[in-house]
Amino acid sequence: MNRFINNKKYILIGLILVIAFFLRIFNVVYDPPSLNWDEVSIGYNAFSVLKTSKDEWGKVFPTIFRAYGDYKLPLYVYLTVPSISLFGLNTFSVRLVSVVAGTISVLFTYLLVKELLSLEKARGMRKSDDKTEAVATLSALLVTLEPWSLFLSRPAFEANLALCFFNVGFYFFLKSIRRLQNIVPSIIFFGLTLWTYNSYRIFTPLFVVFLFLIFRNELKAFVNNRKYLMQGSILTLLFLLPLIYQFAAGVGVMRYSKVAIIDEGAIGQIINLRDKYNFSPLVERAVFNRPTYFTYNFLKNIFSQYKIDLIFLISGVIFLIKSKDKKTALLLGWLILGTVPSSLTREAPHVLRSITMLPAPMIISAFGFVGVFSLIVSLSSKVKSFNTGIICTFFVVLYLLILAKQLLNYQVNYFNSYKSTYSWSWQYGYQEVIQYVAENYNKYDKIIVTKKYGEPHEFFLFYLKWNPLLYQADKNLIRFEQSNWFWVDRFDKFFFVNDWEVPSEEWQPFVLESKKEEIDCREIKCLLITSPGNVPKTWNKLESVQFLDGSGAFEIYDN
């Protein structure tokens, strides 16, 4: 009988994993409708590492990728290398890592919930195997279906990979409470988060300190065990020392400096607030200053985060608080600490940076559902006229139908209206334009491309599968730094110009932003890829590319 029950458990979680993988892999090449500039940067740098052992800047196996000047953390790039080796440089290869990571997160959500509740049993606290299995399975199902986790598991988001590493690290930490040898893989996976996504450079250290405070008595065995203490210390130093060096050198904080609450933009907003009110200078400095600005944005970001499964989330919080155990401290602490990285940035709410909260809301919601279910069973069993089995079945079926309806609504919106409405935000149109360029490359002396939609050079490198060796050694390559960002004005015979640098008269030259070169097309054959209507007089229109909502994206002209 027990074997049959165990088989049913494995079949159910196996089915959930199949659903999770399918929802993430289905049509992933076309939805989202295009690779964005971060995705093509990841893909081309991985391609460059595969072919040359260097990134696009020529640095051998870097620990941080300069890219556009945003200094990407390395793990997603390196894990994309095998995918590109197997399937080539394309959309599928770049997004496959995120799909797999999202599916693994579902599995380890299930495992860490079971491990968390098994700790209670080990301490003699009552928690039935059925309830443990129910909470673990429902947690995995919610991570599978909820739009928050599902949306982030399809594009090539480094945050999604970091979440996967964090879940695995947390699972092994919980196992290490009873089996000390698991502390080593826990440290490894927690350490990997630090090299995957910047928010985890804030969150993981905070959470690890939090874990040590909660389990300080249980971890005395680790402190007293020389072997594991030495291994753990060495691993920790291996992960932290390069990170400390990057922070000291400045490159480790470049990304945060662009999104932090207190940056140049924030200072401007503080000054604007002071100018808006006619208070005395002393009052203005007291009311509108960095601490008050920071506090306001911190609180605003925290309290605008989570709106899904609200009823059972609130129920779960109530049930957890009533239980007053380490499980409560862990989950509620996770939920609170998970808001910190997002709350320290200007853009709120930010679904990507607040991924550090996941999957705590889903787990708490699962606790809430199982708690309400148990309450219904208890109440209905006291009323003889009620059929407990029918009531409970109705409750479960109704909830699953609501989840299914929500999923259906989300999928219909995601694959239709979202795709057409927001294709511009995914830089749709580059692939179509570059296909035309590839077919007509030899017909033109110079090819001029608008910068309007961001980082066109990287899209050309990616979709043309440009040889990284040629790019790294290109004598025509024009790069320059401006506002802590690296811009490319030229490689090969491609020239990249801002919209306002496209002349209105055919005799006027195109002037590059770097001022290092001008393009005079009067005596040569030029191809221009520009935004709609932004073209010199007398040029001939060849093709046009629309966003998926029908509005104009690119127009292609020659002279």
Coordinates of N, CA and C in Angstrom, one line a residue, residues 369-544:
F369 N -3.7 27.4 1.7 CA -4.7 26.6 1.1 C -4.9 25.3 1.9
V370 N -3.8 24.7 2.3 CA -4.0 23.4 3.1 C -4.5 23.7 4.5
G371 N -4.2 24.9 5.0 CA -4.8 25.3 6.3 C -6.3 25.5 6.3
V372 N -6.7 26.2 5.2 CA -8.2 26.4 5.0 C -8.9 25.1 4.8
F373 N -8.2 24.2 3.9 CA -8.8 22.9 3.7 C -9.0 22.1 5.0
S374 N -8.0 22.1 5.8 CA -8.1 21.4 7.1 C -9.2 22.0 8.0
L375 N -9.3 23.3 7.9 CA -10.4 23.9 8.7 C -11.7 23.5 8.2
I376 N -11.9 23.4 6.9 CA -13.2 23.0 6.3 C -13.5 21.6 6.7
V377 N -12.5 20.7 6.7 CA -12.7 19.3 7.1 C -13.1 19.2 8.5
S378 N -12.5 20.0 9.4 CA -12.8 20.0 10.8 C -14.2 20.5 11.1
L379 N -14.6 21.6 10.4 CA -15.9 22.2 10.6 C -17.0 21.3 10.1
S380 N -16.8 20.8 8.9 CA -17.9 20.0 8.2 C -18.1 18.6 8.9
S381 N -17.0 18.1 9.5 CA -17.1 16.8 10.3 C -18.0 16.9 11.5
K382 N -18.1 18.2 12.0 CA -18.9 18.4 13.2 C -20.4 18.5 12.9
V383 N -20.7 18.7 11.7 CA -22.1 18.8 11.3 C -22.5 17.6 10.5
K384 N -23.4 16.8 11.1 CA -23.8 15.5 10.6 C -24.4 15.5 9.2
S385 N -25.1 16.6 9.0 CA -25.9 16.7 7.7 C -24.9 17.0 6.5
F386 N -23.7 17.4 6.8 CA -22.7 17.7 5.8 C -21.9 16.4 5.4
N387 N -21.7 16.2 4.1 CA -20.9 15.2 3.6 C -19.5 15.8 3.4
T388 N -18.6 15.4 4.3 CA -17.2 16.0 4.3 C -16.5 15.7 3.0
G389 N -16.6 14.5 2.5 CA -15.9 14.2 1.3 C -16.3 15.0 0.1
I390 N -17.6 15.2 0.0 CA -18.1 16.0 -1.2 C -17.7 17.5 -1.0
I391 N -17.8 18.0 0.2 CA -17.4 19.4 0.4 C -15.9 19.6 0.1
C392 N -15.1 18.7 0.6 CA -13.7 18.8 0.4 C -13.3 18.7 -1.1
T393 N -13.9 17.7 -1.8 CA -13.7 17.6 -3.2 C -14.1 18.8 -4.0
F394 N -15.3 19.4 -3.6 CA -15.7 20.6 -4.3 C -14.8 21.7 -4.1
F395 N -14.2 21.9 -2.9 CA -13.3 22.9 -2.6 C -12.0 22.8 -3.4
V396 N -11.5 21.6 -3.5 CA -10.2 21.4 -4.2 C -10.5 21.6 -5.7
V397 N -11.6 21.0 -6.2 CA -11.9 21.1 -7.7 C -12.1 22.6 -8.1
L398 N -12.8 23.3 -7.2 CA -13.1 24.7 -7.5 C -11.8 25.5 -7.6
Y399 N -10.9 25.2 -6.6 CA -9.6 26.0 -6.6 C -8.8 25.6 -7.9
L400 N -8.8 24.4 -8.2 CA -8.0 24.0 -9.4 C -8.6 24.6 -10.7
L401 N -9.9 24.6 -10.7 CA -10.6 25.3 -11.9 C -10.2 26.7 -12.0
I402 N -10.2 27.4 -10.8 CA -9.8 28.8 -10.8 C -8.4 29.0 -11.3
L403 N -7.5 28.1 -10.8 CA -6.1 28.2 -11.3 C -6.0 28.0 -12.8
A404 N -6.8 27.0 -13.3 CA -6.8 26.7 -14.7 C -7.3 27.9 -15.5
K405 N -8.4 28.5 -15.0 CA -8.9 29.7 -15.7 C -7.9 30.8 -15.7
Q406 N -7.3 31.1 -14.6 CA -6.3 32.1 -14.5 C -5.1 31.8 -15.5
L407 N -4.7 30.6 -15.6 CA -3.6 30.2 -16.5 C -4.1 30.4 -17.9
L408 N -5.3 30.0 -18.3 CA -5.8 30.2 -19.6 C -5.9 31.6 -20.0
N409 N -6.4 32.5 -19.1 CA -6.4 33.9 -19.4 C -5.0 34.5 -19.6
Y410 N -4.1 34.0 -18.8 CA -2.7 34.5 -18.9 C -2.1 34.1 -20.2
Q411 N -2.3 32.8 -20.6 CA -1.7 32.3 -21.8 C -2.3 33.0 -23.1
V412 N -3.6 33.2 -23.1 CA -4.3 33.9 -24.2 C -3.7 35.3 -24.3
N413 N -3.6 36.0 -23.2 CA -3.1 37.3 -23.2 C -1.6 37.3 -23.6
Y414 N -0.8 36.4 -23.1 CA 0.6 36.3 -23.4 C 0.9 36.1 -24.8
F415 N 0.2 35.1 -25.4 CA 0.5 34.7 -26.8 C -0.2 35.6 -27.8
N416 N -1.1 36.5 -27.4 CA -1.8 37.3 -28.3 C -1.6 38.8 -28.1
S417 N -2.3 39.4 -27.2 CA -2.3 40.8 -27.0 C -1.0 41.3 -26.5
Y418 N -0.3 40.6 -25.5 CA 1.0 41.0 -25.0 C 2.0 41.0 -26.1
K419 N 2.0 40.0 -26.9 CA 2.9 39.8 -28.0 C 2.8 41.0 -29.0
S420 N 1.6 41.4 -29.4 CA 1.5 42.4 -30.4 C 1.7 43.8 -29.7
T421 N 1.2 44.0 -28.5 CA 1.3 45.3 -27.9 C 2.7 45.7 -27.5
Y422 N 3.5 44.7 -27.1 CA 4.8 45.0 -26.5 C 5.9 44.5 -27.4
S423 N 5.7 44.2 -28.7 CA 6.8 43.7 -29.5 C 7.9 44.7 -29.6
W424 N 7.6 46.0 -29.5 CA 8.6 47.0 -29.6 C 9.6 46.9 -28.5
S425 N 9.1 46.5 -27.3 CA 9.9 46.5 -26.1 C 10.9 45.3 -26.2
W426 N 10.6 44.4 -27.1 CA 11.5 43.2 -27.3 C 12.4 43.4 -28.5
Q427 N 12.5 44.7 -29.0 CA 13.3 45.1 -30.1 C 12.9 44.2 -31.4
Y428 N 11.6 44.0 -31.5 CA 11.2 43.2 -32.7 C 11.5 44.0 -34.0
G429 N 11.9 43.2 -35.0 CA 12.2 43.8 -36.3 C 13.6 43.7 -36.7
Y430 N 14.5 43.6 -35.7 CA 15.9 43.5 -36.1 C 16.2 42.2 -36.9
Q431 N 15.6 41.1 -36.5 CA 15.9 39.9 -37.2 C 15.4 40.0 -38.7
E432 N 14.3 40.5 -38.9 CA 13.7 40.7 -40.3 C 14.6 41.6 -41.1
V433 N 15.0 42.7 -40.5 CA 15.9 43.6 -41.2 C 17.3 43.0 -41.6
I434 N 17.8 42.3 -40.6 CA 19.2 41.7 -40.8 C 19.1 40.6 -41.8
Q435 N 18.0 39.9 -41.9 CA 17.8 38.9 -43.0 C 17.9 39.5 -44.3
Y436 N 17.3 40.7 -44.5 CA 17.4 41.4 -45.8 C 18.8 41.9 -46.0
V437 N 19.5 42.3 -45.0 CA 20.9 42.8 -45.1 C 21.8 41.6 -45.6
A438 N 21.6 40.4 -44.9 CA 22.4 39.3 -45.3 C 22.2 38.9 -46.7
E439 N 21.0 39.0 -47.3 CA 20.8 38.7 -48.7 C 21.3 39.7 -49.6
N440 N 21.6 40.9 -49.2 CA 22.0 42.0 -50.1 C 23.3 42.6 -49.7
Y441 N 24.1 41.9 -48.8 CA 25.3 42.5 -48.2 C 26.3 42.9 -49.3
N442 N 26.5 42.1 -50.3 CA 27.5 42.4 -51.3 C 27.1 43.5 -52.3
K443 N 25.9 44.0 -52.3 CA 25.4 45.0 -53.2 C 25.8 46.4 -52.8
Y444 N 26.3 46.6 -51.6 CA 26.5 47.9 -51.0 C 27.9 48.1 -50.5
D445 N 28.3 49.4 -50.6 CA 29.6 49.7 -50.0 C 29.6 50.0 -48.5
K446 N 28.5 50.6 -48.1 CA 28.3 50.9 -46.7 C 26.8 50.7 -46.3
I447 N 26.7 50.2 -45.1 CA 25.3 50.0 -44.6 C 25.1 50.8 -43.3
I448 N 24.1 51.7 -43.3 CA 23.9 52.6 -42.2 C 22.6 52.2 -41.5
V449 N 22.7 52.1 -40.1 CA 21.6 51.6 -39.3 C 21.3 52.6 -38.2
T450 N 20.0 52.8 -37.9 CA 19.6 53.7 -36.8 C 19.9 53.0 -35.5
K451 N 20.2 53.9 -34.5 CA 20.4 53.4 -33.1 C 19.1 53.6 -32.3
K452 N 18.0 54.0 -33.0 CA 16.8 54.3 -32.2 C 16.3 53.2 -31.3
Y453 N 16.4 52.0 -31.7 CA 15.9 50.9 -30.9 C 16.9 50.2 -30.0
G454 N 18.1 50.7 -30.0 CA 19.1 50.3 -29.0 C 20.0 49.2 -29.5
E455 N 21.3 49.4 -29.3 CA 22.4 48.5 -29.5 C 22.3 47.7 -30.8
P456 N 22.2 48.3 -32.0 CA 22.0 47.6 -33.2 C 23.2 46.7 -33.6
H457 N 24.4 47.1 -33.2 CA 25.6 46.4 -33.5 C 25.5 44.9 -33.0
E458 N 25.0 44.8 -31.8 CA 24.9 43.5 -31.2 C 24.0 42.6 -31.9
F459 N 22.9 43.1 -32.4 CA 21.9 42.3 -33.1 C 22.5 41.9 -34.5
F460 N 23.3 42.7 -35.1 CA 23.9 42.4 -36.3 C 25.0 41.3 -36.1
L461 N 25.8 41.4 -35.0 CA 26.7 40.4 -34.7 C 26.0 39.0 -34.5
F462 N 24.9 39.1 -33.7 CA 24.2 37.8 -33.4 C 23.6 37.2 -34.6
Y463 N 22.7 37.9 -35.3 CA 21.9 37.3 -36.3 C 22.8 37.0 -37.6
L464 N 23.9 37.7 -37.8 CA 24.8 37.4 -38.9 C 25.8 36.3 -38.5
K465 N 25.7 35.9 -37.2 CA 26.7 34.9 -36.7 C 28.1 35.4 -37.1
W466 N 28.4 36.6 -36.8 CA 29.7 37.2 -37.2 C 30.9 36.6 -36.5
N467 N 31.9 36.2 -37.2 CA 33.1 35.6 -36.7 C 33.7 36.4 -35.5
P468 N 33.7 36.0 -34.3 CA 34.2 36.8 -33.2 C 35.7 37.2 -33.4
L469 N 36.5 36.3 -34.1 CA 37.9 36.7 -34.3 C 38.0 37.9 -35.2
L470 N 37.1 38.0 -36.2 CA 37.1 39.1 -37.1 C 36.6 40.4 -36.4
Y471 N 35.7 40.2 -35.5 CA 35.2 41.4 -34.8 C 36.2 41.9 -33.8
Q472 N 36.9 41.0 -33.1 CA 37.9 41.4 -32.1 C 39.1 42.1 -32.8
A473 N 39.4 41.7 -34.0 CA 40.5 42.3 -34.7 C 40.2 43.3 -35.8
D474 N 38.9 43.7 -35.8 CA 38.4 44.6 -36.8 C 39.0 46.0 -36.7
K475 N 39.8 46.4 -37.7 CA 40.5 47.7 -37.7 C 39.4 48.9 -37.9
N476 N 38.3 48.5 -38.4 CA 37.2 49.6 -38.6 C 36.3 49.8 -37.4
L477 N 36.6 49.0 -36.4 CA 35.7 49.0 -35.2 C 35.9 50.4 -34.5
I478 N 34.8 51.1 -34.3 CA 34.8 52.3 -33.5 C 33.9 52.2 -32.3
R479 N 34.6 52.2 -31.1 CA 33.9 52.2 -29.8 C 34.2 53.5 -29.1
F480 N 33.3 53.9 -28.3 CA 33.6 55.0 -27.4 C 32.7 54.9 -26.1
E481 N 33.2 55.6 -25.1 CA 32.5 55.5 -23.8 C 31.8 56.9 -23.6
Q482 N 30.6 56.8 -23.1 CA 29.8 58.0 -22.8 C 28.8 57.6 -21.7
S483 N 28.8 58.4 -20.6 CA 27.8 58.2 -19.5 C 28.0 56.8 -19.0
N484 N 29.2 56.3 -18.8 CA 29.5 55.0 -18.3 C 28.8 53.9 -19.1
W485 N 28.7 54.1 -20.4 CA 28.1 53.1 -21.3 C 29.0 53.1 -22.6
F486 N 29.2 51.9 -23.1 CA 30.1 51.8 -24.3 C 29.2 51.7 -25.5
W487 N 29.5 52.5 -26.5 CA 28.7 52.6 -27.7 C 29.6 52.1 -28.9
V488 N 29.0 51.5 -29.9 CA 29.7 51.1 -31.1 C 29.1 51.9 -32.3
D489 N 30.0 52.6 -33.0 CA 29.5 53.4 -34.1 C 29.8 52.7 -35.4
R490 N 30.8 51.7 -35.4 CA 31.1 51.1 -36.6 C 31.8 49.7 -36.4
F491 N 31.5 48.7 -37.2 CA 32.4 47.6 -37.5 C 32.2 47.2 -38.9
D492 N 33.2 46.6 -39.5 CA 33.2 46.2 -40.9 C 32.6 47.4 -41.7
K493 N 31.6 47.2 -42.6 CA 31.1 48.3 -43.3 C 29.7 48.8 -42.8
F494 N 29.4 48.4 -41.5 CA 28.2 48.8 -40.9 C 28.5 50.1 -40.1
F495 N 27.6 51.1 -40.2 CA 27.7 52.3 -39.5 C 26.4 52.5 -38.7
F496 N 26.5 52.9 -37.4 CA 25.4 53.0 -36.6 C 25.2 54.5 -36.1
V497 N 24.0 55.1 -36.4 CA 23.8 56.5 -36.2 C 22.5 56.7 -35.4
N498 N 22.5 57.8 -34.7 CA 21.3 58.2 -34.0 C 20.3 58.8 -35.1
D499 N 19.0 58.8 -34.7 CA 18.0 59.3 -35.7 C 18.3 60.7 -36.1
W500 N 18.7 61.5 -35.2 CA 19.0 62.9 -35.5 C 20.3 63.1 -36.3
E501 N 21.0 62.1 -36.5 CA 22.2 62.2 -37.3 C 22.0 61.7 -38.8
V502 N 20.7 61.4 -39.1 CA 20.3 61.1 -40.5 C 20.0 62.4 -41.1
P503 N 20.7 62.8 -42.2 CA 20.5 64.1 -42.8 C 19.2 64.1 -43.6
S504 N 18.7 65.3 -43.8 CA 17.4 65.5 -44.6 C 17.7 65.6 -46.1
E505 N 18.9 66.1 -46.4 CA 19.3 66.3 -47.8 C 20.3 65.2 -48.3
E506 N 20.1 64.8 -49.6 CA 20.9 63.7 -50.1 C 22.4 64.0 -50.1
W507 N 22.7 65.3 -50.2 CA 24.1 65.7 -50.3 C 24.8 65.9 -49.0
Q508 N 24.1 65.8 -47.9 CA 24.7 65.9 -46.6 C 25.2 64.6 -46.1
P509 N 26.4 64.6 -45.4 CA 26.9 63.4 -44.9 C 26.2 62.9 -43.6
F510 N 26.4 61.6 -43.3 CA 26.0 61.1 -42.0 C 27.1 61.3 -41.1
V511 N 26.9 61.8 -39.9 CA 28.0 62.1 -38.9 C 27.8 61.2 -37.7
L512 N 28.8 60.4 -37.4 CA 28.7 59.5 -36.3 C 28.8 60.2 -35.0
E513 N 28.1 59.6 -34.0 CA 28.1 60.3 -32.7 C 29.5 60.5 -32.1
S514 N 30.4 59.6 -32.4 CA 31.7 59.7 -31.8 C 32.6 60.7 -32.6
K515 N 32.0 61.3 -33.7 CA 32.7 62.3 -34.5 C 34.0 61.8 -35.1
K516 N 34.1 60.5 -35.1 CA 35.4 59.9 -35.7 C 35.3 59.7 -37.2
E517 N 34.1 59.8 -37.8 CA 34.0 59.5 -39.2 C 32.7 60.1 -39.7
E518 N 32.7 60.5 -41.0 CA 31.5 60.9 -41.7 C 31.3 60.0 -42.9
I519 N 30.1 59.7 -43.2 CA 29.7 58.9 -44.4 C 29.1 59.7 -45.5
D520 N 29.8 59.9 -46.6 CA 29.4 60.6 -47.7 C 28.9 59.6 -48.8
C521 N 27.6 59.5 -49.1 CA 27.1 58.5 -49.9 C 26.9 58.9 -51.4
R522 N 27.4 60.1 -51.7 CA 27.2 60.6 -53.1 C 27.9 59.8 -54.2
E523 N 29.1 59.2 -53.8 CA 29.8 58.5 -54.9 C 29.9 57.0 -54.7
I524 N 29.2 56.5 -53.6 CA 29.2 55.1 -53.4 C 27.7 54.6 -53.2
K525 N 27.6 53.3 -53.1 CA 26.3 52.7 -52.9 C 26.0 52.4 -51.5
C526 N 25.0 53.0 -50.9 CA 24.7 52.9 -49.5 C 23.3 52.3 -49.2
L527 N 23.2 51.5 -48.2 CA 21.9 51.0 -47.7 C 21.6 51.7 -46.4
L528 N 20.4 52.2 -46.2 CA 20.0 52.8 -45.0 C 18.8 52.1 -44.3
I529 N 19.0 51.7 -43.1 CA 18.0 51.1 -42.2 C 17.6 52.1 -41.2
T530 N 16.4 52.7 -41.2 CA 16.1 53.8 -40.4 C 14.7 53.7 -39.8
S531 N 14.3 54.6 -39.0 CA 13.0 54.6 -38.4 C 12.0 55.2 -39.5
P532 N 10.7 55.0 -39.4 CA 9.8 55.4 -40.5 C 9.9 56.9 -40.8
G533 N 10.2 57.2 -42.1 CA 10.2 58.6 -42.6 C 11.4 59.3 -42.4
N534 N 12.4 58.8 -41.7 CA 13.6 59.5 -41.3 C 14.7 59.2 -42.4
V535 N 14.7 59.9 -43.5 CA 15.5 59.5 -44.7 C 15.8 60.8 -45.5
P536 N 17.0 60.8 -46.1 CA 17.3 61.9 -47.0 C 16.4 61.9 -48.2
K537 N 16.2 63.1 -48.8 CA 15.4 63.2 -50.0 C 16.0 62.4 -51.1
T538 N 15.2 62.0 -52.0 CA 15.5 61.2 -53.2 C 15.9 59.8 -53.0
W539 N 16.1 59.3 -51.8 CA 16.5 57.9 -51.5 C 15.3 57.0 -51.9
N540 N 15.6 55.8 -52.3 CA 14.5 54.9 -52.7 C 14.1 53.9 -51.6
K541 N 12.8 53.8 -51.4 CA 12.3 52.9 -50.4 C 12.3 51.5 -50.9
L542 N 12.9 50.5 -50.2 CA 12.9 49.1 -50.7 C 12.0 48.2 -49.9
E543 N 12.0 48.3 -48.6 CA 11.2 47.5 -47.7 C 10.8 48.2 -46.4
S544 N 9.8 47.7 -45.8 CA 9.4 48.2 -44.5 C 9.1 47.1 -43.5

